[in-house]
Amino acid sequence: MCRPASEALAQAVLAGMANGFRWDVNWYPRQVQIDIGNAKVTVAGIEELNRISADTHRLRAAGMDAAQRALVQSARGVTEMRDPAGNTYRVPITGHQNYYLVERTGQIVATDADLPPYEFRELMPGR
């Protein structure tokens, strides 16, 4: 559509477009390469989202495991203790409040008494 005064010009432009149209044989291979690039970006994004989702589930599971560990160990009759160096020990629950590591034997004893620090290392709850 054009003004009547521009009709001749519009016909000439339209005829030039129609007569000058040529298929570009390189267009399709270039378009395929662009589509491949877009697909690779999409796949990489989906893989990243899947990795993030898997990491999130793994962290949640680890948190739930840590939160339930004391309850599960208690049902099994053991508790986790650690020494000041950060070493952890699983010891039977005895009903005593204090656990000590005997320095010279490596044995763990449970008692309600305070034992001397030069022969025993006091163990703390392993949480």
Coordinates of C-alpha atoms in Angstrom, one line a residue:
M1 CA 0.0 0.0 0.0
C2 CA 1.2 3.4 -0.9
R3 CA 0.1 6.9 -2.0
P4 CA -1.1 7.1 -5.6
A5 CA 1.8 9.5 -6.4
S6 CA 4.4 6.9 -5.2
E7 CA 2.8 3.9 -7.0
A8 CA 5.4 3.8 -9.8
L9 CA 8.2 3.8 -7.3
A10 CA 6.6 1.1 -5.2
Q11 CA 6.1 -1.1 -8.3
A12 CA 9.8 -0.7 -9.2
V13 CA 11.0 -1.6 -5.7
L14 CA 8.7 -4.6 -5.6
A15 CA 9.8 -5.7 -9.1
G16 CA 13.5 -5.3 -8.1
M17 CA 12.9 -7.4 -5.0
A18 CA 11.1 -10.1 -6.9
N19 CA 13.6 -10.2 -9.8
G20 CA 16.6 -9.9 -7.6
F21 CA 15.8 -12.6 -5.1
R22 CA 18.5 -15.4 -4.9
W23 CA 18.8 -18.2 -2.5
D24 CA 21.9 -18.0 -0.4
V25 CA 23.4 -21.5 -0.4
N26 CA 25.5 -20.6 2.7
W27 CA 22.5 -19.6 4.8
Y28 CA 21.3 -23.0 5.8
P29 CA 24.7 -24.4 7.0
R30 CA 25.3 -21.1 9.0
Q31 CA 21.8 -21.5 10.5
V32 CA 22.5 -25.1 11.5
Q33 CA 25.8 -24.0 13.2
I34 CA 23.9 -21.3 15.1
D35 CA 21.2 -23.8 16.1
I36 CA 24.0 -26.2 17.3
G37 CA 25.5 -23.5 19.3
N38 CA 22.2 -22.6 20.9
A39 CA 21.6 -26.3 21.7
K40 CA 25.0 -26.6 23.4
V41 CA 24.3 -23.5 25.5
T42 CA 20.9 -24.9 26.5
V43 CA 22.3 -28.4 27.4
A44 CA 25.1 -26.8 29.4
G45 CA 22.6 -24.7 31.3
I46 CA 20.4 -27.8 32.0
E47 CA 23.5 -29.7 33.2
E48 CA 24.4 -26.9 35.5
L49 CA 20.9 -26.8 37.0
N50 CA 21.0 -30.6 37.5
R51 CA 24.4 -30.3 39.2
I52 CA 23.0 -27.6 41.5
S53 CA 19.9 -29.6 42.3
A54 CA 22.0 -32.7 43.0
D55 CA 24.3 -30.8 45.3
T56 CA 21.4 -29.3 47.1
H57 CA 19.8 -32.7 47.7
R58 CA 23.2 -34.1 48.8
L59 CA 23.7 -31.2 51.3
R60 CA 20.2 -31.6 52.7
A61 CA 20.7 -35.3 53.1
A62 CA 24.0 -34.7 54.9
G63 CA 22.3 -32.2 57.2
M64 CA 19.4 -34.6 58.0
D65 CA 22.0 -37.4 58.6
A66 CA 24.0 -35.2 61.0
A67 CA 20.8 -34.1 62.8
Q68 CA 19.7 -37.7 63.3
R69 CA 23.1 -39.2 64.0
A70 CA 22.9 -38.7 67.8
L71 CA 19.5 -40.3 67.9
V72 CA 20.5 -43.3 65.8
Q73 CA 23.7 -43.8 67.8
S74 CA 21.8 -43.6 71.0
A75 CA 19.4 -46.3 69.8
R76 CA 22.5 -48.4 69.0
G77 CA 23.9 -47.7 72.5
V78 CA 26.9 -45.6 71.4
T79 CA 27.8 -42.0 71.4
E80 CA 30.4 -40.0 69.6
M81 CA 33.1 -38.2 71.6
R82 CA 36.1 -36.1 70.5
D83 CA 39.4 -35.2 72.1
P84 CA 40.9 -31.6 72.0
A85 CA 42.9 -32.6 68.9
G86 CA 39.7 -33.2 67.0
N87 CA 39.9 -37.0 66.9
T88 CA 36.6 -38.7 67.2
Y89 CA 35.7 -41.9 69.1
R90 CA 32.5 -44.0 69.3
V91 CA 32.0 -45.2 72.8
P92 CA 29.3 -47.3 74.5
I93 CA 26.8 -45.2 76.4
T94 CA 27.3 -46.1 80.1
G95 CA 25.2 -43.6 81.9
H96 CA 28.3 -41.7 83.1
Q97 CA 28.8 -38.1 82.3
N98 CA 32.5 -38.0 81.6
Y99 CA 34.6 -39.9 79.2
Y100 CA 38.4 -39.9 79.3
L101 CA 41.1 -41.3 77.0
V102 CA 43.9 -43.0 79.0
E103 CA 47.1 -41.5 77.6
R104 CA 49.4 -44.6 78.0
T105 CA 46.9 -47.3 76.8
G106 CA 44.6 -45.5 74.4
Q107 CA 41.7 -47.0 76.3
I108 CA 38.5 -45.0 77.0
V109 CA 37.0 -44.9 80.4
A110 CA 33.6 -43.5 81.6
T111 CA 33.2 -42.1 85.0
D112 CA 31.3 -39.4 86.9
A113 CA 34.6 -38.4 88.6
D114 CA 37.0 -35.8 87.3
L115 CA 40.3 -37.5 86.4
P116 CA 43.7 -35.8 86.5
P117 CA 44.7 -34.2 83.1
Y118 CA 48.3 -35.5 83.2
E119 CA 47.3 -39.1 82.7
F120 CA 43.9 -38.7 81.0
R121 CA 42.5 -36.6 78.2
E122 CA 38.9 -35.5 78.7
L123 CA 36.7 -36.3 75.7
M124 CA 33.9 -33.9 74.7
P125 CA 30.6 -34.7 72.9
G126 CA 31.4 -35.1 69.2
R127 CA 28.7 -32.8 67.8

